[in-house]
């Protein structure tokens, strides 16, 4: 039996109810976060909270918790109820419930849902994945972690049906990011390239950690968008997300990357990120 948190209560997942007039349900009018936990400890909590608060402010949704600590208490209680130590949680905040109308009332109370989930083994994926390319069909505020993910869902599905693990999206011939992850390449000079953090990408928490770790390890990071030509010439490529960490890429469309071997920089960052997350367990 799995429990979730819903608007102040802990409920069995199958007993949790949300109104048909929830604005998330009707309009995708809400935001979310996916957070990891290891050994019962939340990872990168402050970074996720910072992004969550920014998303809420951008959508003018009021904060449903007085401070991040009260949310932390709720989450730790949920982990205990579900008897889970390692995994992920999904936290969704919608604008709330109101009679269906595009205009939103000013005094509406947000709906909050939190549930935990686990991922299967990443062993095979960590050996390297393939990536397709497609036009970026999304809106101009990809920096908001909105629950409106239709373009991402459709492109990921299309890629999957053609045998690709992830799909990188292009805007004006420049790679923005994957449908569920951030995109990186390493060029011949061992410089790491990734799209700058602006309204065209979701500023990933893992992206931030990886950049920080790369800089700490004297690697050069250039936050500048790259194109298909750069991909053809690159030495290494990888993607990042909370649920995957750092994942090597061995093929992008028809371009084989690094003879399908995990590059040194990718391998280093995979290890550094893992160490960095493990260190948080004891903080
Ligand atoms: N997705 N870009 C997009 C479009 C994403 O959906 C995600 C994460 C990322 C990586 O962000 P982070 O490192 O903070 O997880 C980048 C989550 C995991 C999801 O929707 O399940």
PDB file of C-alpha atoms and ligand atoms in Angstrom:
ATOM      1  CA  UNK A   1       0.000   0.000   0.000  1.00  0.00           C
ATOM      2  CA  UNK A   2       1.384   3.435  -0.946  1.00  0.00           C
ATOM      3  CA  UNK A   3       0.514   6.670   0.791  1.00  0.00           C
ATOM      4  CA  UNK A   4       0.446  10.140  -0.650  1.00  0.00           C
ATOM      5  CA  UNK A   5       0.018  13.588   0.857  1.00  0.00           C
ATOM      6  CA  UNK A   6      -2.991  15.503  -0.373  1.00  0.00           C
ATOM      7  CA  UNK A   7      -4.064  18.921   0.936  1.00  0.00           C
ATOM      8  CA  UNK A   8      -3.144  18.335   4.570  1.00  0.00           C
ATOM      9  CA  UNK A   9      -3.912  14.611   4.760  1.00  0.00           C
ATOM     10  CA  UNK A  10      -1.975  11.389   4.263  1.00  0.00           C
ATOM     11  CA  UNK A  11      -4.091   9.028   2.187  1.00  0.00           C
ATOM     12  CA  UNK A  12      -3.796   5.664   0.617  1.00  0.00           C
ATOM     13  CA  UNK A  13      -2.998   6.484  -3.058  1.00  0.00           C
ATOM     14  CA  UNK A  14      -6.194   4.863  -4.313  1.00  0.00           C
ATOM     15  CA  UNK A  15      -8.333   6.818  -1.826  1.00  0.00           C
ATOM     16  CA  UNK A  16      -6.850  10.239  -2.658  1.00  0.00           C
ATOM     17  CA  UNK A  17      -9.317  12.501  -4.415  1.00  0.00           C
ATOM     18  CA  UNK A  18      -9.018  15.783  -6.257  1.00  0.00           C
ATOM     19  CA  UNK A  19     -11.881  17.850  -7.638  1.00  0.00           C
ATOM     20  CA  UNK A  20     -12.790  17.621 -11.334  1.00  0.00           C
ATOM     21  CA  UNK A  21     -12.541  21.420 -11.187  1.00  0.00           C
ATOM     22  CA  UNK A  22      -8.906  21.376 -10.082  1.00  0.00           C
ATOM     23  CA  UNK A  23      -7.223  23.899 -12.395  1.00  0.00           C
ATOM     24  CA  UNK A  24      -4.264  21.579 -12.908  1.00  0.00           C
ATOM     25  CA  UNK A  25      -6.687  18.977 -14.194  1.00  0.00           C
ATOM     26  CA  UNK A  26      -8.598  21.494 -16.386  1.00  0.00           C
ATOM     27  CA  UNK A  27      -5.834  23.868 -17.564  1.00  0.00           C
ATOM     28  CA  UNK A  28      -2.433  22.354 -16.582  1.00  0.00           C
ATOM     29  CA  UNK A  29      -2.410  25.349 -14.258  1.00  0.00           C
ATOM     30  CA  UNK A  30       0.244  24.206 -11.832  1.00  0.00           C
ATOM     31  CA  UNK A  31       3.880  23.437 -11.121  1.00  0.00           C
ATOM     32  CA  UNK A  32       5.850  20.422  -9.947  1.00  0.00           C
ATOM     33  CA  UNK A  33       9.174  19.172  -8.668  1.00  0.00           C
ATOM     34  CA  UNK A  34      10.805  15.740  -8.771  1.00  0.00           C
ATOM     35  CA  UNK A  35      13.234  15.263  -5.919  1.00  0.00           C
ATOM     36  CA  UNK A  36      15.491  12.356  -4.977  1.00  0.00           C
ATOM     37  CA  UNK A  37      16.188  10.828  -1.570  1.00  0.00           C
ATOM     38  CA  UNK A  38      18.901   8.410  -0.465  1.00  0.00           C
ATOM     39  CA  UNK A  39      19.205   6.627   2.871  1.00  0.00           C
ATOM     40  CA  UNK A  40      16.063   8.484   3.919  1.00  0.00           C
ATOM     41  CA  UNK A  41      17.671  11.882   3.234  1.00  0.00           C
ATOM     42  CA  UNK A  42      16.260  14.424   0.777  1.00  0.00           C
ATOM     43  CA  UNK A  43      18.792  15.473  -1.874  1.00  0.00           C
ATOM     44  CA  UNK A  44      19.321  19.013  -3.122  1.00  0.00           C
ATOM     45  CA  UNK A  45      16.268  20.116  -1.136  1.00  0.00           C
ATOM     46  CA  UNK A  46      17.165  23.834  -1.050  1.00  0.00           C
ATOM     47  CA  UNK A  47      17.827  23.938  -4.803  1.00  0.00           C
ATOM     48  CA  UNK A  48      14.471  22.286  -5.544  1.00  0.00           C
ATOM     49  CA  UNK A  49      12.708  24.679  -3.150  1.00  0.00           C
ATOM     50  CA  UNK A  50      14.312  27.686  -4.786  1.00  0.00           C
ATOM     51  CA  UNK A  51      13.127  26.587  -8.241  1.00  0.00           C
ATOM     52  CA  UNK A  52       9.667  25.649  -6.932  1.00  0.00           C
ATOM     53  CA  UNK A  53       9.194  29.083  -5.342  1.00  0.00           C
ATOM     54  CA  UNK A  54      10.335  30.764  -8.566  1.00  0.00           C
ATOM     55  CA  UNK A  55       7.831  28.709 -10.599  1.00  0.00           C
ATOM     56  CA  UNK A  56       5.028  29.615  -8.160  1.00  0.00           C
ATOM     57  CA  UNK A  57       5.880  33.321  -8.286  1.00  0.00           C
ATOM     58  CA  UNK A  58       6.026  33.261 -12.104  1.00  0.00           C
ATOM     59  CA  UNK A  59       2.530  31.779 -12.286  1.00  0.00           C
ATOM     60  CA  UNK A  60       1.160  33.932  -9.429  1.00  0.00           C
ATOM     61  CA  UNK A  61       0.213  30.818  -7.455  1.00  0.00           C
ATOM     62  CA  UNK A  62       0.354  31.435  -3.724  1.00  0.00           C
ATOM     63  CA  UNK A  63       2.821  29.410  -1.663  1.00  0.00           C
ATOM     64  CA  UNK A  64       0.867  26.677   0.170  1.00  0.00           C
ATOM     65  CA  UNK A  65       3.494  26.342   2.929  1.00  0.00           C
ATOM     66  CA  UNK A  66       4.720  28.994   5.348  1.00  0.00           C
ATOM     67  CA  UNK A  67       8.363  27.968   4.999  1.00  0.00           C
ATOM     68  CA  UNK A  68      10.315  25.157   3.317  1.00  0.00           C
ATOM     69  CA  UNK A  69      10.788  23.453   6.685  1.00  0.00           C
ATOM     70  CA  UNK A  70       7.089  22.698   7.058  1.00  0.00           C
ATOM     71  CA  UNK A  71       7.177  21.032   3.642  1.00  0.00           C
ATOM     72  CA  UNK A  72      10.255  19.074   4.706  1.00  0.00           C
ATOM     73  CA  UNK A  73       8.413  17.744   7.764  1.00  0.00           C
ATOM     74  CA  UNK A  74       5.486  16.628   5.577  1.00  0.00           C
ATOM     75  CA  UNK A  75       7.814  14.869   3.125  1.00  0.00           C
ATOM     76  CA  UNK A  76       9.827  13.063   5.825  1.00  0.00           C
ATOM     77  CA  UNK A  77       6.588  11.841   7.387  1.00  0.00           C
ATOM     78  CA  UNK A  78       5.478  10.541   3.980  1.00  0.00           C
ATOM     79  CA  UNK A  79       8.781   8.671   3.514  1.00  0.00           C
ATOM     80  CA  UNK A  80       8.247   7.073   6.913  1.00  0.00           C
ATOM     81  CA  UNK A  81       4.654   6.069   6.118  1.00  0.00           C
ATOM     82  CA  UNK A  82       5.786   4.509   2.838  1.00  0.00           C
ATOM     83  CA  UNK A  83       8.781   2.905   4.536  1.00  0.00           C
ATOM     84  CA  UNK A  84      11.093   4.043   1.736  1.00  0.00           C
ATOM     85  CA  UNK A  85      14.717   5.159   2.028  1.00  0.00           C
ATOM     86  CA  UNK A  86      15.820   5.439  -1.587  1.00  0.00           C
ATOM     87  CA  UNK A  87      13.781   6.795  -4.447  1.00  0.00           C
ATOM     88  CA  UNK A  88      12.046   9.898  -5.718  1.00  0.00           C
ATOM     89  CA  UNK A  89       9.061  12.029  -4.912  1.00  0.00           C
ATOM     90  CA  UNK A  90       6.683  13.949  -7.117  1.00  0.00           C
ATOM     91  CA  UNK A  91       5.343  17.183  -5.664  1.00  0.00           C
ATOM     92  CA  UNK A  92       2.592  19.017  -7.536  1.00  0.00           C
ATOM     93  CA  UNK A  93       1.008  22.329  -6.661  1.00  0.00           C
ATOM     94  CA  UNK A  94      -1.895  23.539  -8.770  1.00  0.00           C
ATOM     95  CA  UNK A  95      -3.587  26.914  -8.535  1.00  0.00           C
ATOM     96  CA  UNK A  96      -6.535  25.239  -6.834  1.00  0.00           C
ATOM     97  CA  UNK A  97     -10.162  24.369  -7.391  1.00  0.00           C
ATOM     98  CA  UNK A  98     -12.596  26.830  -8.988  1.00  0.00           C
ATOM     99  CA  UNK A  99     -15.503  26.892 -11.408  1.00  0.00           C
ATOM    100  CA  UNK A 100     -13.973  26.358 -14.854  1.00  0.00           C
ATOM    101  CA  UNK A 101     -13.019  29.748 -16.236  1.00  0.00           C
ATOM    102  CA  UNK A 102      -9.751  30.790 -17.850  1.00  0.00           C
ATOM    103  CA  UNK A 103      -9.663  33.792 -15.524  1.00  0.00           C
ATOM    104  CA  UNK A 104      -8.514  32.751 -12.083  1.00  0.00           C
ATOM    105  CA  UNK A 105      -9.928  33.989  -8.774  1.00  0.00           C
ATOM    106  CA  UNK A 106      -7.472  35.885  -6.587  1.00  0.00           C
ATOM    107  CA  UNK A 107      -8.302  34.141  -3.297  1.00  0.00           C
ATOM    108  CA  UNK A 108      -7.991  30.556  -4.506  1.00  0.00           C
ATOM    109  CA  UNK A 109      -6.296  27.896  -2.324  1.00  0.00           C
ATOM    110  CA  UNK A 110      -3.653  25.751  -4.070  1.00  0.00           C
ATOM    111  CA  UNK A 111      -4.013  21.964  -4.239  1.00  0.00           C
ATOM    112  CA  UNK A 112      -0.922  20.072  -3.082  1.00  0.00           C
ATOM    113  CA  UNK A 113      -0.160  16.454  -3.897  1.00  0.00           C
ATOM    114  CA  UNK A 114       3.017  14.542  -3.009  1.00  0.00           C
ATOM    115  CA  UNK A 115       3.748  10.894  -3.756  1.00  0.00           C
ATOM    116  CA  UNK A 116       6.862   8.740  -3.796  1.00  0.00           C
ATOM    117  CA  UNK A 117       8.067   6.424  -6.545  1.00  0.00           C
ATOM    118  CA  UNK A 118      11.056   4.266  -7.387  1.00  0.00           C
ATOM    119  CA  UNK A 119      12.958   3.794 -10.630  1.00  0.00           C
ATOM    120  CA  UNK A 120      14.183   0.527 -12.068  1.00  0.00           C
ATOM    121  CA  UNK A 121      17.883  -0.230 -12.403  1.00  0.00           C
ATOM    122  CA  UNK A 122      19.949   2.314 -14.351  1.00  0.00           C
ATOM    123  CA  UNK A 123      22.777  -0.176 -15.017  1.00  0.00           C
ATOM    124  CA  UNK A 124      22.052  -0.588 -18.740  1.00  0.00           C
ATOM    125  CA  UNK A 125      21.360   3.124 -19.299  1.00  0.00           C
ATOM    126  CA  UNK A 126      24.634   4.068 -17.593  1.00  0.00           C
ATOM    127  CA  UNK A 127      26.523   2.302 -20.384  1.00  0.00           C
ATOM    128  CA  UNK A 128      25.221   4.890 -22.833  1.00  0.00           C
ATOM    129  CA  UNK A 129      22.012   5.861 -24.614  1.00  0.00           C
ATOM    130  CA  UNK A 130      20.991   7.160 -28.021  1.00  0.00           C
ATOM    131  CA  UNK A 131      19.314  10.487 -28.686  1.00  0.00           C
ATOM    132  CA  UNK A 132      17.120  11.768 -31.528  1.00  0.00           C
ATOM    133  CA  UNK A 133      16.746  15.393 -32.609  1.00  0.00           C
ATOM    134  CA  UNK A 134      13.523  17.283 -33.185  1.00  0.00           C
ATOM    135  CA  UNK A 135      12.126  20.787 -33.499  1.00  0.00           C
ATOM    136  CA  UNK A 136      11.391  22.423 -30.105  1.00  0.00           C
ATOM    137  CA  UNK A 137       7.610  22.882 -30.116  1.00  0.00           C
ATOM    138  CA  UNK A 138       7.337  24.288 -26.601  1.00  0.00           C
ATOM    139  CA  UNK A 139       6.287  27.700 -25.338  1.00  0.00           C
ATOM    140  CA  UNK A 140       8.693  30.520 -24.417  1.00  0.00           C
ATOM    141  CA  UNK A 141       8.697  29.888 -20.648  1.00  0.00           C
ATOM    142  CA  UNK A 142      10.411  26.513 -20.391  1.00  0.00           C
ATOM    143  CA  UNK A 143      12.184  27.834 -17.265  1.00  0.00           C
ATOM    144  CA  UNK A 144       8.935  27.400 -15.314  1.00  0.00           C
ATOM    145  CA  UNK A 145       8.539  23.811 -14.098  1.00  0.00           C
ATOM    146  CA  UNK A 146       4.941  23.737 -15.271  1.00  0.00           C
ATOM    147  CA  UNK A 147       2.864  20.546 -15.290  1.00  0.00           C
ATOM    148  CA  UNK A 148       1.971  21.356 -18.899  1.00  0.00           C
ATOM    149  CA  UNK A 149       4.310  18.886 -20.622  1.00  0.00           C
ATOM    150  CA  UNK A 150       2.461  17.931 -23.793  1.00  0.00           C
ATOM    151  CA  UNK A 151       5.234  18.828 -26.275  1.00  0.00           C
ATOM    152  CA  UNK A 152       7.769  16.923 -24.135  1.00  0.00           C
ATOM    153  CA  UNK A 153       5.441  13.928 -23.811  1.00  0.00           C
ATOM    154  CA  UNK A 154       4.709  13.706 -27.557  1.00  0.00           C
ATOM    155  CA  UNK A 155       8.344  14.086 -28.620  1.00  0.00           C
ATOM    156  CA  UNK A 156       9.636  11.617 -26.010  1.00  0.00           C
ATOM    157  CA  UNK A 157       7.004   9.101 -27.134  1.00  0.00           C
ATOM    158  CA  UNK A 158       7.854   9.576 -30.828  1.00  0.00           C
ATOM    159  CA  UNK A 159      11.559   9.086 -30.047  1.00  0.00           C
ATOM    160  CA  UNK A 160      10.810   5.997 -27.985  1.00  0.00           C
ATOM    161  CA  UNK A 161       8.738   4.463 -30.773  1.00  0.00           C
ATOM    162  CA  UNK A 162      11.748   4.909 -33.098  1.00  0.00           C
ATOM    163  CA  UNK A 163      14.104   3.286 -30.587  1.00  0.00           C
ATOM    164  CA  UNK A 164      15.590   6.411 -28.978  1.00  0.00           C
ATOM    165  CA  UNK A 165      16.036   6.878 -25.240  1.00  0.00           C
ATOM    166  CA  UNK A 166      15.841  10.675 -25.282  1.00  0.00           C
ATOM    167  CA  UNK A 167      15.076  13.443 -27.770  1.00  0.00           C
ATOM    168  CA  UNK A 168      16.996  16.724 -27.914  1.00  0.00           C
ATOM    169  CA  UNK A 169      14.950  19.705 -29.016  1.00  0.00           C
ATOM    170  CA  UNK A 170      16.192  22.413 -31.387  1.00  0.00           C
ATOM    171  CA  UNK A 171      15.192  26.052 -31.593  1.00  0.00           C
ATOM    172  CA  UNK A 172      16.663  27.940 -34.559  1.00  0.00           C
ATOM    173  CA  UNK A 173      19.087  25.037 -35.147  1.00  0.00           C
ATOM    174  CA  UNK A 174      20.417  25.214 -31.587  1.00  0.00           C
ATOM    175  CA  UNK A 175      19.921  22.407 -29.087  1.00  0.00           C
ATOM    176  CA  UNK A 176      17.929  23.643 -26.102  1.00  0.00           C
ATOM    177  CA  UNK A 177      17.546  20.493 -23.969  1.00  0.00           C
ATOM    178  CA  UNK A 178      16.060  17.011 -23.854  1.00  0.00           C
ATOM    179  CA  UNK A 179      12.375  16.288 -23.286  1.00  0.00           C
ATOM    180  CA  UNK A 180      13.112  15.203 -19.702  1.00  0.00           C
ATOM    181  CA  UNK A 181      16.757  16.190 -19.172  1.00  0.00           C
ATOM    182  CA  UNK A 182      19.440  18.802 -19.879  1.00  0.00           C
ATOM    183  CA  UNK A 183      21.873  18.394 -22.780  1.00  0.00           C
ATOM    184  CA  UNK A 184      25.690  18.605 -22.756  1.00  0.00           C
ATOM    185  CA  UNK A 185      28.544  17.978 -25.196  1.00  0.00           C
ATOM    186  CA  UNK A 186      32.317  18.028 -24.711  1.00  0.00           C
ATOM    187  CA  UNK A 187      34.359  19.396 -27.629  1.00  0.00           C
ATOM    188  CA  UNK A 188      37.837  18.451 -28.866  1.00  0.00           C
ATOM    189  CA  UNK A 189      39.438  20.909 -26.425  1.00  0.00           C
ATOM    190  CA  UNK A 190      37.605  19.175 -23.518  1.00  0.00           C
ATOM    191  CA  UNK A 191      35.345  22.200 -23.037  1.00  0.00           C
ATOM    192  CA  UNK A 192      31.862  21.348 -21.806  1.00  0.00           C
ATOM    193  CA  UNK A 193      28.999  23.071 -23.633  1.00  0.00           C
ATOM    194  CA  UNK A 194      25.393  23.394 -22.507  1.00  0.00           C
ATOM    195  CA  UNK A 195      22.539  25.800 -23.310  1.00  0.00           C
ATOM    196  CA  UNK A 196      22.530  28.886 -21.051  1.00  0.00           C
ATOM    197  CA  UNK A 197      19.949  29.020 -18.294  1.00  0.00           C
ATOM    198  CA  UNK A 198      17.183  31.171 -19.752  1.00  0.00           C
ATOM    199  CA  UNK A 199      13.513  30.929 -20.748  1.00  0.00           C
ATOM    200  CA  UNK A 200      14.265  28.278 -23.412  1.00  0.00           C
ATOM    201  CA  UNK A 201      15.292  25.552 -20.964  1.00  0.00           C
ATOM    202  CA  UNK A 202      14.385  24.223 -17.571  1.00  0.00           C
ATOM    203  CA  UNK A 203      17.314  25.089 -15.325  1.00  0.00           C
ATOM    204  CA  UNK A 204      17.917  21.572 -14.033  1.00  0.00           C
ATOM    205  CA  UNK A 205      19.032  21.085 -10.454  1.00  0.00           C
ATOM    206  CA  UNK A 206      21.347  18.303 -11.680  1.00  0.00           C
ATOM    207  CA  UNK A 207      22.626  20.617 -14.441  1.00  0.00           C
ATOM    208  CA  UNK A 208      23.600  23.170 -11.762  1.00  0.00           C
ATOM    209  CA  UNK A 209      25.326  20.513  -9.635  1.00  0.00           C
ATOM    210  CA  UNK A 210      27.249  19.105 -12.614  1.00  0.00           C
ATOM    211  CA  UNK A 211      28.442  22.559 -13.703  1.00  0.00           C
ATOM    212  CA  UNK A 212      29.530  23.325 -10.136  1.00  0.00           C
ATOM    213  CA  UNK A 213      31.390  19.990  -9.897  1.00  0.00           C
ATOM    214  CA  UNK A 214      33.012  20.411 -13.305  1.00  0.00           C
ATOM    215  CA  UNK A 215      34.313  23.876 -12.367  1.00  0.00           C
ATOM    216  CA  UNK A 216      35.579  22.561  -9.029  1.00  0.00           C
ATOM    217  CA  UNK A 217      37.529  19.943 -10.949  1.00  0.00           C
ATOM    218  CA  UNK A 218      39.151  22.547 -13.188  1.00  0.00           C
ATOM    219  CA  UNK A 219      37.061  21.688 -16.236  1.00  0.00           C
ATOM    220  CA  UNK A 220      35.974  24.492 -18.525  1.00  0.00           C
ATOM    221  CA  UNK A 221      32.211  24.943 -18.846  1.00  0.00           C
ATOM    222  CA  UNK A 222      30.747  27.178 -21.539  1.00  0.00           C
ATOM    223  CA  UNK A 223      27.044  27.958 -21.147  1.00  0.00           C
ATOM    224  CA  UNK A 224      26.422  28.566 -24.834  1.00  0.00           C
ATOM    225  CA  UNK A 225      23.994  26.757 -27.128  1.00  0.00           C
ATOM    226  CA  UNK A 226      25.517  24.241 -29.549  1.00  0.00           C
ATOM    227  CA  UNK A 227      24.277  23.004 -32.946  1.00  0.00           C
ATOM    228  CA  UNK A 228      24.234  19.814 -35.025  1.00  0.00           C
ATOM    229  CA  UNK A 229      27.644  20.597 -36.476  1.00  0.00           C
ATOM    230  CA  UNK A 230      29.104  20.824 -32.961  1.00  0.00           C
ATOM    231  CA  UNK A 231      27.522  17.438 -32.200  1.00  0.00           C
ATOM    232  CA  UNK A 232      29.181  15.875 -35.271  1.00  0.00           C
ATOM    233  CA  UNK A 233      32.574  17.137 -34.071  1.00  0.00           C
ATOM    234  CA  UNK A 234      32.206  16.506 -30.338  1.00  0.00           C
ATOM    235  CA  UNK A 235      34.241  14.088 -28.231  1.00  0.00           C
ATOM    236  CA  UNK A 236      31.572  13.270 -25.656  1.00  0.00           C
ATOM    237  CA  UNK A 237      27.913  13.928 -24.939  1.00  0.00           C
ATOM    238  CA  UNK A 238      25.776  13.370 -21.885  1.00  0.00           C
ATOM    239  CA  UNK A 239      22.446  14.282 -20.316  1.00  0.00           C
ATOM    240  CA  UNK A 240      21.439  15.082 -16.757  1.00  0.00           C
ATOM    241  CA  UNK A 241      18.320  14.860 -14.603  1.00  0.00           C
ATOM    242  CA  UNK A 242      17.306  14.136 -11.030  1.00  0.00           C
ATOM    243  CA  UNK A 243      16.014  10.656 -11.809  1.00  0.00           C
ATOM    244  CA  UNK A 244      18.976   9.684 -14.039  1.00  0.00           C
ATOM    245  CA  UNK A 245      21.995  11.625 -12.751  1.00  0.00           C
ATOM    246  CA  UNK A 246      24.621  11.896 -15.500  1.00  0.00           C
ATOM    247  CA  UNK A 247      23.992   9.547 -18.444  1.00  0.00           C
ATOM    248  CA  UNK A 248      26.508   9.075 -21.276  1.00  0.00           C
ATOM    249  CA  UNK A 249      25.285   9.417 -24.855  1.00  0.00           C
ATOM    250  CA  UNK A 250      26.806   7.102 -27.457  1.00  0.00           C
ATOM    251  CA  UNK A 251      24.765   8.073 -30.519  1.00  0.00           C
ATOM    252  CA  UNK A 252      22.888  11.190 -31.634  1.00  0.00           C
ATOM    253  CA  UNK A 253      20.737  10.480 -34.699  1.00  0.00           C
ATOM    254  CA  UNK A 254      23.366   8.880 -37.035  1.00  0.00           C
ATOM    255  CA  UNK A 255      26.416  10.315 -35.299  1.00  0.00           C
ATOM    256  CA  UNK A 256      28.367   7.825 -33.194  1.00  0.00           C
ATOM    257  CA  UNK A 257      29.906   9.528 -30.157  1.00  0.00           C
ATOM    258  CA  UNK A 258      33.387   8.535 -28.919  1.00  0.00           C
ATOM    259  CA  UNK A 259      33.205   5.109 -30.637  1.00  0.00           C
ATOM    260  CA  UNK A 260      30.282   4.316 -28.325  1.00  0.00           C
ATOM    261  CA  UNK A 261      32.581   4.448 -25.277  1.00  0.00           C
ATOM    262  CA  UNK A 262      31.951   6.525 -22.158  1.00  0.00           C
ATOM    263  CA  UNK A 263      34.310   9.498 -22.323  1.00  0.00           C
ATOM    264  CA  UNK A 264      36.669  10.430 -19.514  1.00  0.00           C
ATOM    265  CA  UNK A 265      34.917  13.693 -18.636  1.00  0.00           C
ATOM    266  CA  UNK A 266      31.485  12.064 -18.605  1.00  0.00           C
ATOM    267  CA  UNK A 267      32.816   9.243 -16.425  1.00  0.00           C
ATOM    268  CA  UNK A 268      34.405  11.750 -14.036  1.00  0.00           C
ATOM    269  CA  UNK A 269      31.179  13.746 -13.719  1.00  0.00           C
ATOM    270  CA  UNK A 270      29.087  10.591 -13.177  1.00  0.00           C
ATOM    271  CA  UNK A 271      31.327   9.695 -10.239  1.00  0.00           C
ATOM    272  CA  UNK A 272      31.584  13.251  -8.870  1.00  0.00           C
ATOM    273  CA  UNK A 273      27.793  13.677  -8.897  1.00  0.00           C
ATOM    274  CA  UNK A 274      27.277  10.356  -7.150  1.00  0.00           C
ATOM    275  CA  UNK A 275      29.829  11.298  -4.461  1.00  0.00           C
ATOM    276  CA  UNK A 276      28.249  14.739  -4.081  1.00  0.00           C
ATOM    277  CA  UNK A 277      24.772  13.235  -3.543  1.00  0.00           C
ATOM    278  CA  UNK A 278      26.099  10.575  -1.157  1.00  0.00           C
ATOM    279  CA  UNK A 279      27.812  13.275   0.909  1.00  0.00           C
ATOM    280  CA  UNK A 280      24.427  14.936   1.488  1.00  0.00           C
ATOM    281  CA  UNK A 281      23.220  11.816   3.334  1.00  0.00           C
ATOM    282  CA  UNK A 282      25.507  12.674   6.262  1.00  0.00           C
ATOM    283  CA  UNK A 283      25.043  16.460   6.304  1.00  0.00           C
TER     284      UNK A 283
HETATM  285  N1  LIG B   1      12.478  16.178 -15.492  1.00  0.00           N
HETATM  286  N2  LIG B   1      14.671  19.548 -18.577  1.00  0.00           N
HETATM  287  C1  LIG B   1      13.429  19.031 -18.584  1.00  0.00           C
HETATM  288  C2  LIG B   1      12.510  19.397 -19.685  1.00  0.00           C
HETATM  289  C3  LIG B   1      13.029  18.157 -17.549  1.00  0.00           C
HETATM  290  O1  LIG B   1      11.790  17.657 -17.539  1.00  0.00           O
HETATM  291  C4  LIG B   1      13.963  17.824 -16.527  1.00  0.00           C
HETATM  292  C5  LIG B   1      13.620  16.923 -15.389  1.00  0.00           C
HETATM  293  C6  LIG B   1      15.255  18.385 -16.583  1.00  0.00           C
HETATM  294  C7  LIG B   1      16.278  18.108 -15.522  1.00  0.00           C
HETATM  295  O2  LIG B   1      15.980  18.785 -14.339  1.00  0.00           O
HETATM  296  P1  LIG B   1      16.468  18.244 -12.926  1.00  0.00           P
HETATM  297  O3  LIG B   1      17.933  18.012 -13.032  1.00  0.00           O
HETATM  298  O4  LIG B   1      16.119  19.318 -11.988  1.00  0.00           O
HETATM  299  O5  LIG B   1      15.722  16.951 -12.667  1.00  0.00           O
HETATM  300  C8  LIG B   1      15.558  19.262 -17.615  1.00  0.00           C
HETATM  301  C9  LIG B   1      11.952  15.473 -14.350  1.00  0.00           C
HETATM  302  C10 LIG B   1      12.914  14.544 -13.715  1.00  0.00           C
HETATM  303  C11 LIG B   1      10.619  14.853 -14.704  1.00  0.00           C
HETATM  304  O6  LIG B   1       9.823  15.556 -15.290  1.00  0.00           O
HETATM  305  O7  LIG B   1      10.355  13.702 -14.357  1.00  0.00           O
END
